[in-house]
Short mmCIF file of C-alpha atoms (C1' of nucleotides) and ligand atoms in Angstrom, two decimals:
data_model
loop_
_atom_site.label_atom_id
_atom_site.label_comp_id
_atom_site.label_asym_id
_atom_site.label_seq_id
_atom_site.Cartn_x
_atom_site.Cartn_y
_atom_site.Cartn_z
CA UNK A 1 3.87 -4.72 -3.66
CA UNK A 2 3.31 -1.54 -5.70
CA UNK A 3 0.62 1.17 -5.41
CA UNK A 4 -2.09 1.22 -8.24
CA UNK A 5 -0.37 4.32 -9.49
CA UNK A 6 2.93 2.46 -10.01
CA UNK A 7 1.23 -0.62 -11.55
CA UNK A 8 -0.49 1.62 -14.15
CA UNK A 9 2.68 3.53 -14.68
CA UNK A 10 4.54 0.46 -15.54
CA UNK A 11 1.78 -1.03 -17.75
CA UNK A 12 1.20 2.33 -19.47
CA UNK A 13 5.06 2.79 -20.33
CA UNK A 14 5.20 -0.84 -21.52
CA UNK A 15 2.28 -0.33 -23.98
CA UNK A 16 3.52 2.97 -25.18
CA UNK A 17 6.93 1.53 -25.79
CA UNK A 18 5.14 -1.23 -27.88
CA UNK A 19 2.97 0.92 -29.85
CA UNK A 20 3.98 4.47 -30.18
CA UNK A 21 6.54 6.27 -32.34
CA UNK A 22 7.34 9.96 -32.97
CA UNK A 23 5.00 9.83 -35.89
CA UNK A 24 2.24 7.68 -34.18
CA UNK A 25 1.26 9.02 -30.84
CA UNK A 26 -1.28 7.39 -28.45
CA UNK A 27 -4.21 9.04 -26.82
CA UNK A 28 -4.99 8.74 -23.20
CA UNK A 29 -8.19 6.96 -24.13
CA UNK A 30 -6.36 4.37 -26.05
CA UNK A 31 -3.77 3.71 -23.49
CA UNK A 32 -6.18 3.45 -20.57
CA UNK A 33 -8.26 1.05 -22.58
CA UNK A 34 -5.28 -1.14 -23.53
CA UNK A 35 -4.06 -1.52 -19.95
CA UNK A 36 -7.47 -1.61 -18.08
CA UNK A 37 -6.91 1.59 -16.01
CA UNK A 38 -9.35 4.40 -15.10
CA UNK A 39 -8.62 7.13 -17.66
CA UNK A 40 -8.73 10.27 -15.50
CA UNK A 41 -6.32 8.69 -13.03
CA UNK A 42 -4.07 7.37 -15.71
CA UNK A 43 -3.78 10.88 -17.00
CA UNK A 44 -2.38 12.13 -13.72
CA UNK A 45 0.17 9.27 -13.77
CA UNK A 46 1.02 9.90 -17.50
CA UNK A 47 1.79 13.68 -16.46
CA UNK A 48 4.25 12.34 -13.80
CA UNK A 49 5.90 10.24 -16.44
CA UNK A 50 6.10 13.14 -18.87
CA UNK A 51 7.50 15.60 -16.40
CA UNK A 52 10.72 16.90 -17.81
CA UNK A 53 10.28 14.33 -20.53
CA UNK A 54 12.09 12.06 -18.28
CA UNK A 55 10.38 8.81 -19.33
CA UNK A 56 7.75 9.59 -22.00
CA UNK A 57 6.73 12.62 -24.17
CA UNK A 58 3.57 14.24 -25.02
CA UNK A 59 2.19 16.69 -27.46
CA UNK A 60 -1.37 18.44 -27.27
CA UNK A 61 -3.69 18.98 -30.18
CA UNK A 62 -5.10 16.86 -32.98
CA UNK A 63 -2.98 13.72 -33.64
CA UNK A 64 -1.29 14.56 -30.44
CA UNK A 65 -0.85 12.05 -27.52
CA UNK A 66 1.94 10.23 -25.84
CA UNK A 67 5.05 8.52 -27.30
CA UNK A 68 8.39 7.52 -26.30
CA UNK A 69 11.78 8.19 -27.85
CA UNK A 70 14.28 5.42 -28.73
CA UNK A 71 16.53 6.91 -26.31
CA UNK A 72 14.06 6.65 -23.37
CA UNK A 73 13.39 3.14 -24.21
CA UNK A 74 16.89 2.37 -23.14
CA UNK A 75 16.08 3.62 -19.62
CA UNK A 76 15.61 0.93 -16.95
CA UNK A 77 12.26 0.06 -15.45
CA UNK A 78 13.55 1.77 -12.16
CA UNK A 79 13.27 5.15 -13.94
CA UNK A 80 9.45 4.60 -14.12
CA UNK A 81 9.37 4.02 -10.35
CA UNK A 82 11.27 7.03 -9.77
CA UNK A 83 8.95 9.17 -11.79
CA UNK A 84 6.02 8.04 -9.83
CA UNK A 85 7.94 8.45 -6.47
CA UNK A 86 7.84 4.79 -5.62
CA UNK A 87 11.49 4.35 -5.72
CA UNK A 88 11.90 4.27 -1.91
CA UNK A 89 10.38 0.75 -1.97
CA UNK A 90 13.92 -0.48 -2.13
CA UNK A 91 15.21 1.42 0.85
CA UNK A 92 12.33 0.22 3.17
CA UNK A 93 12.50 -2.05 6.01
CA UNK A 94 10.29 -5.17 5.63
CA UNK A 95 9.05 -4.69 9.22
CA UNK A 96 8.32 -0.95 8.87
CA UNK A 97 11.15 0.47 10.78
CA UNK A 98 11.95 3.98 9.81
CA UNK A 99 15.37 3.08 8.30
CA UNK A 100 16.44 -0.22 6.95
CA UNK A 101 20.12 -0.32 8.19
CA UNK A 102 22.95 -2.82 8.60
CA UNK A 103 23.85 -1.31 11.96
CA UNK A 104 20.36 -1.38 13.43
CA UNK A 105 18.85 -4.28 11.39
CA UNK A 106 15.39 -5.83 12.06
CA UNK A 107 15.18 -9.62 12.79
CA UNK A 108 14.28 -10.10 9.05
CA UNK A 109 16.88 -7.85 7.62
CA UNK A 110 19.65 -10.34 6.58
CA UNK A 111 17.19 -12.79 5.07
CA UNK A 112 15.32 -10.07 3.30
CA UNK A 113 18.32 -8.32 2.02
CA UNK A 114 19.25 -10.63 -0.91
CA UNK A 115 15.75 -10.78 -1.91
CA UNK A 116 15.53 -7.00 -2.13
CA UNK A 117 18.76 -7.06 -4.00
CA UNK A 118 17.27 -9.24 -6.65
CA UNK A 119 14.18 -6.92 -6.94
CA UNK A 120 16.30 -3.96 -7.37
CA UNK A 121 18.45 -5.93 -9.98
CA UNK A 122 15.20 -6.73 -11.88
CA UNK A 123 14.28 -3.12 -12.08
CA UNK A 124 17.67 -1.73 -12.80
CA UNK A 125 18.78 -4.26 -15.43
CA UNK A 126 15.55 -4.50 -17.48
CA UNK A 127 15.14 -1.62 -19.89
CA UNK A 128 11.79 -0.38 -21.08
CA UNK A 129 12.66 -1.57 -24.58
CA UNK A 130 13.66 -5.10 -23.43
CA UNK A 131 10.36 -5.70 -21.50
CA UNK A 132 8.21 -4.19 -24.19
CA UNK A 133 9.77 -6.17 -26.95
CA UNK A 134 9.55 -9.28 -24.83
CA UNK A 135 5.90 -8.57 -24.23
CA UNK A 136 5.38 -8.04 -27.99
CA UNK A 137 7.19 -11.23 -29.04
CA UNK A 138 5.90 -13.49 -26.52
CA UNK A 139 2.23 -12.29 -26.41
CA UNK A 140 2.55 -11.38 -22.63
CA UNK A 141 -0.15 -9.49 -20.98
CA UNK A 142 -0.66 -6.07 -19.71
CA UNK A 143 -4.32 -6.08 -19.19
CA UNK A 144 -7.01 -8.47 -17.89
CA UNK A 145 -8.59 -9.44 -21.19
CA UNK A 146 -10.21 -12.84 -21.33
CA UNK B 1 5.83 -4.02 0.69
CA UNK B 2 3.42 -4.51 3.65
CA UNK B 3 0.66 -2.31 5.05
CA UNK B 4 1.22 -0.63 8.37
CA UNK B 5 -1.32 -3.05 9.88
CA UNK B 6 1.02 -5.96 8.90
CA UNK B 7 4.10 -4.35 10.05
CA UNK B 8 2.71 -3.83 13.33
CA UNK B 9 1.47 -7.29 13.46
CA UNK B 10 4.75 -8.80 12.86
CA UNK B 11 6.73 -6.53 15.19
CA UNK B 12 4.07 -7.11 17.99
CA UNK B 13 4.13 -10.83 17.66
CA UNK B 14 7.86 -10.97 17.73
CA UNK B 15 7.79 -8.82 20.87
CA UNK B 16 5.17 -10.97 22.54
CA UNK B 17 7.11 -14.01 21.68
CA UNK B 18 10.31 -12.53 23.25
CA UNK B 19 8.81 -11.16 26.43
CA UNK B 20 5.51 -12.97 27.25
CA UNK B 21 4.67 -16.28 28.94
CA UNK B 22 1.43 -17.76 30.34
CA UNK B 23 2.47 -16.27 33.67
CA UNK B 24 3.61 -13.03 32.35
CA UNK B 25 1.21 -11.34 30.15
CA UNK B 26 1.79 -7.91 28.23
CA UNK B 27 -0.43 -5.13 28.11
CA UNK B 28 -1.41 -3.16 24.97
CA UNK B 29 0.43 -0.07 26.42
CA UNK B 30 3.65 -1.87 26.80
CA UNK B 31 3.55 -3.67 23.41
CA UNK B 32 2.69 -0.47 21.50
CA UNK B 33 5.41 1.46 23.42
CA UNK B 34 7.91 -1.39 22.67
CA UNK B 35 7.35 -1.56 18.87
CA UNK B 36 6.69 2.17 18.23
CA UNK B 37 3.07 1.79 17.05
CA UNK B 38 -0.05 3.65 17.85
CA UNK B 39 -1.89 2.06 20.75
CA UNK B 40 -5.36 2.19 19.52
CA UNK B 41 -4.60 1.00 16.05
CA UNK B 42 -2.36 -1.71 17.52
CA UNK B 43 -5.23 -2.90 19.71
CA UNK B 44 -7.30 -3.56 16.72
CA UNK B 45 -4.33 -5.61 15.01
CA UNK B 46 -3.86 -7.54 18.13
CA UNK B 47 -7.55 -8.45 18.25
CA UNK B 48 -7.09 -9.89 14.78
CA UNK B 49 -4.07 -11.95 15.94
CA UNK B 50 -6.15 -13.15 19.01
CA UNK B 51 -9.15 -14.13 16.83
CA UNK B 52 -9.74 -17.86 17.51
CA UNK B 53 -6.37 -17.83 19.40
CA UNK B 54 -4.86 -18.55 16.12
CA UNK B 55 -1.65 -16.65 16.75
CA UNK B 56 -1.56 -15.09 20.17
CA UNK B 57 -3.83 -15.32 23.30
CA UNK B 58 -5.39 -12.68 25.61
CA UNK B 59 -7.04 -12.35 28.87
CA UNK B 60 -8.89 -9.30 30.30
CA UNK B 61 -8.69 -7.86 33.79
CA UNK B 62 -5.78 -7.20 36.14
CA UNK B 63 -2.57 -8.79 35.25
CA UNK B 64 -4.26 -9.67 31.96
CA UNK B 65 -2.86 -8.79 28.54
CA UNK B 66 -1.37 -10.68 25.65
CA UNK B 67 0.77 -13.78 25.44
CA UNK B 68 1.79 -16.50 23.01
CA UNK B 69 1.82 -20.27 23.84
CA UNK B 70 4.86 -22.47 23.17
CA UNK B 71 2.79 -24.18 20.56
CA UNK B 72 1.88 -21.01 18.63
CA UNK B 73 5.52 -19.95 18.60
CA UNK B 74 6.15 -22.85 16.33
CA UNK B 75 3.93 -21.40 13.67
CA UNK B 76 5.56 -19.76 10.59
CA UNK B 77 5.46 -15.99 10.08
CA UNK B 78 3.06 -16.63 7.33
CA UNK B 79 0.30 -17.27 9.81
CA UNK B 80 0.67 -13.66 11.12
CA UNK B 81 0.04 -12.33 7.51
CA UNK B 82 -2.91 -14.72 7.30
CA UNK B 83 -4.28 -13.33 10.45
CA UNK B 84 -4.30 -9.70 9.21
CA UNK B 85 -5.38 -10.71 5.74
CA UNK B 86 -2.34 -9.76 3.83
CA UNK B 87 -1.68 -13.34 2.76
CA UNK B 88 -2.61 -12.57 -0.82
CA UNK B 89 0.46 -10.62 -1.41
CA UNK B 90 1.97 -13.81 -2.71
CA UNK B 91 -0.68 -14.35 -5.21
CA UNK B 92 -0.49 -10.90 -6.71
CA UNK B 93 0.74 -9.89 -10.11
CA UNK B 94 3.56 -7.47 -9.80
CA UNK B 95 2.15 -5.28 -12.64
CA UNK B 96 -1.33 -5.35 -10.88
CA UNK B 97 -3.14 -7.65 -13.32
CA UNK B 98 -6.18 -9.32 -11.51
CA UNK B 99 -4.61 -12.73 -11.59
CA UNK B 100 -0.96 -13.80 -11.59
CA UNK B 101 -1.05 -16.65 -13.83
CA UNK B 102 1.29 -19.01 -15.81
CA UNK B 103 -0.97 -19.13 -18.74
CA UNK B 104 -1.59 -15.41 -18.94
CA UNK B 105 1.73 -14.01 -17.45
CA UNK B 106 2.55 -10.30 -17.51
CA UNK B 107 5.98 -9.28 -19.03
CA UNK B 108 7.56 -9.41 -15.62
CA UNK B 109 6.13 -12.68 -14.47
CA UNK B 110 8.83 -15.13 -15.14
CA UNK B 111 11.57 -12.90 -13.68
CA UNK B 112 9.42 -11.92 -10.58
CA UNK B 113 8.45 -15.65 -10.01
CA UNK B 114 11.63 -16.76 -8.28
CA UNK B 115 11.72 -13.69 -6.16
CA UNK B 116 8.14 -14.21 -5.06
CA UNK B 117 9.07 -17.78 -4.27
CA UNK B 118 11.94 -16.68 -1.91
CA UNK B 119 9.60 -14.36 -0.28
CA UNK B 120 7.06 -17.06 0.30
CA UNK B 121 9.88 -19.42 1.55
CA UNK B 122 11.02 -16.67 3.89
CA UNK B 123 7.74 -16.50 5.63
CA UNK B 124 6.85 -20.09 5.47
CA UNK B 125 10.13 -21.65 6.85
CA UNK B 126 10.79 -19.03 9.64
CA UNK B 127 8.80 -19.78 12.71
CA UNK B 128 7.84 -16.97 15.29
CA UNK B 129 10.03 -18.62 17.80
CA UNK B 130 13.12 -18.75 15.50
CA UNK B 131 12.70 -15.01 14.53
CA UNK B 132 12.14 -13.82 18.15
CA UNK B 133 14.99 -15.74 19.55
CA UNK B 134 17.26 -14.42 16.94
CA UNK B 135 16.11 -10.96 17.74
CA UNK B 136 16.76 -11.54 21.33
CA UNK B 137 20.18 -13.12 20.83
CA UNK B 138 21.59 -10.87 18.25
CA UNK B 139 20.07 -7.59 19.64
CA UNK B 140 17.97 -7.06 16.49
CA UNK B 141 15.52 -4.26 16.45
CA UNK B 142 11.80 -4.03 16.31
CA UNK B 143 11.44 -0.24 16.96
CA UNK B 144 13.05 3.02 16.04
CA UNK B 145 15.00 3.68 19.33
CA UNK B 146 18.10 5.68 18.93
"C1'" DA C 1 -19.74 -7.98 46.81
"C1'" DT C 2 -17.11 -4.13 45.30
"C1'" DA C 3 -13.61 -1.77 42.89
"C1'" DA C 4 -9.89 -1.80 39.86
"C1'" DT C 5 -7.80 -3.40 35.70
"C1'" DT C 6 -7.52 -4.83 31.15
"C1'" DA C 7 -8.80 -6.34 26.47
"C1'" DA C 8 -12.98 -6.36 23.14
"C1'" DA C 9 -15.99 -3.94 20.34
"C1'" DG C 10 -17.96 -0.26 18.05
"C1'" DG C 11 -18.09 4.25 16.24
"C1'" DT C 12 -15.74 8.11 14.55
"C1'" DA C 13 -12.07 11.04 12.69
"C1'" DA C 14 -7.88 11.99 10.06
"C1'" DT C 15 -5.17 10.93 6.19
"C1'" DT C 16 -3.82 8.79 2.10
"C1'" DT C 17 -4.77 6.71 -2.15
"C1'" DT C 18 -7.71 6.39 -5.80
"C1'" DG C 19 -10.50 8.20 -9.02
"C1'" DT C 20 -13.58 12.15 -11.45
"C1'" DC C 21 -14.55 16.36 -13.64
"C1'" DC C 22 -13.90 20.81 -15.51
"C1'" DT C 23 -11.24 24.46 -17.29
"C1'" DT C 24 -6.99 25.99 -19.59
"C1'" DA C 25 -3.42 25.86 -22.93
"C1'" DA C 26 -1.30 23.98 -26.92
"C1'" DT C 27 -1.54 22.29 -31.50
"C1'" DT C 28 -3.65 21.01 -35.86
"C1'" DA C 29 -6.71 21.27 -39.62
"C1'" DT C 30 -10.01 24.01 -42.17
"C1'" DA D 1 -8.77 33.41 -37.94
"C1'" DT D 2 -11.60 29.75 -36.32
"C1'" DA D 3 -12.81 25.50 -34.88
"C1'" DA D 4 -11.61 20.99 -33.37
"C1'" DT D 5 -8.58 18.09 -30.77
"C1'" DT D 6 -5.70 16.63 -27.20
"C1'" DA D 7 -2.86 16.88 -22.87
"C1'" DA D 8 -2.13 19.92 -18.68
"C1'" DG D 9 -3.67 21.44 -14.46
"C1'" DG D 10 -6.63 22.20 -10.71
"C1'" DA D 11 -10.47 21.36 -7.79
"C1'" DC D 12 -13.27 17.99 -6.13
"C1'" DA D 13 -15.11 13.25 -4.51
"C1'" DA D 14 -15.00 8.48 -3.07
"C1'" DA D 15 -12.78 4.78 -0.95
"C1'" DA D 16 -9.44 2.67 1.72
"C1'" DT D 17 -6.15 2.85 5.32
"C1'" DT D 18 -4.72 4.49 9.53
"C1'" DA D 19 -5.75 6.28 13.99
"C1'" DC D 20 -8.50 7.63 18.15
"C1'" DC D 21 -11.97 7.40 21.70
"C1'" DT D 22 -15.80 5.69 24.31
"C1'" DT D 23 -18.44 2.05 26.31
"C1'" DT D 24 -18.84 -2.74 27.43
"C1'" DA D 25 -17.44 -7.33 29.23
"C1'" DA D 26 -14.27 -10.16 31.55
"C1'" DT D 27 -11.09 -10.91 35.30
"C1'" DT D 28 -8.69 -10.23 39.37
"C1'" DA D 29 -7.75 -8.29 44.07
"C1'" DT D 30 -9.61 -6.47 47.97
S1 FES E 1 16.16 -3.20 8.87
FE1 FES E 1 14.36 -4.46 8.29
S2 FES E 1 14.79 -4.98 6.31
FE2 FES E 1 16.61 -3.92 6.82
S1 FES E 2 1.22 -12.33 -14.14
FE1 FES E 2 2.39 -10.58 -13.41
S2 FES E 2 3.59 -11.39 -11.82
FE2 FES E 2 2.53 -13.15 -12.62
#
DNA sequence: ATAATTAAAGGTAATTTTGTCCTTAATTAT
DNA sequence: ATAATTAAGGACAAAATTACCTTTAATTAT
């Protein structure tokens, strides 16, 4: 479904939303450990999420790290996909045609369309905050711990 | 969603089901041209589909090529995914956890589950024949022609 | 039998994705 | 000021995917 980069981006953002605040920033090492991702690769992805502070924020130096603002927590998950450039999933044809279109549909288009709509809905309506709180309250998992 | 290999496999099989018969086999060149795919790569994928004649059949030599039996046309699209080893999509966690599980669900599991079920249903209930006839009758597209 | 045709099979190459490492810049604590 | 800490940024490396090419095997037509 998603690339590794996107999976790490989603898990990392959920973790940051669970654990960070402006006064308690999280280090790359902590985040990567918490979500079972390769630290160096995760660093690249966090950079994308930090770009223009569009999803998360960061500060360098001692006691620095990554955090998310209350305002950013209200963003839908879709913004995470946009930040890692995987937003186009929802425009793609399931059979790989260059354009998914109503006027030149593939043989699965009209059956796939409602499913795609539900996927879009899932990522557009759920905010980072909602999902991270749910994960917190219901003990849901964002790593492969035993 | 799918890999290129899977996209080509689906489009190729639909085309073969539309145009071939035991008396009229299709060459690799014709198939690749018809579905806008790289011929050499497509050859590898057709080999997978031909393995054990599980989805399509082939014969070498003059007037040889690829075709599909009436019996194989009754197989669901899911068999194509299995042939190219992309069947595991439907077991995967949307956040990339090693296992998608009810007992250790990720924060999106219960919202993603019904969508995944619809995807599975789509590929399990539609047969190759149904989709290829639909494509034929309704002039649906399996290439990027203008 | 021979030549022509076509897929099978294997190796190789290009590209993309994933992952690592090292240096630099920013910030903080001393 | 200096040293320590942490992310940013760039170069590099490994792995997977995608794509190509050449040889071989099978089949058919002559
Ligand atoms: S054209 Fe294939 S999914 Fe829309
Ligand atoms: S555990 Fe993530 S989708 Fe099921």
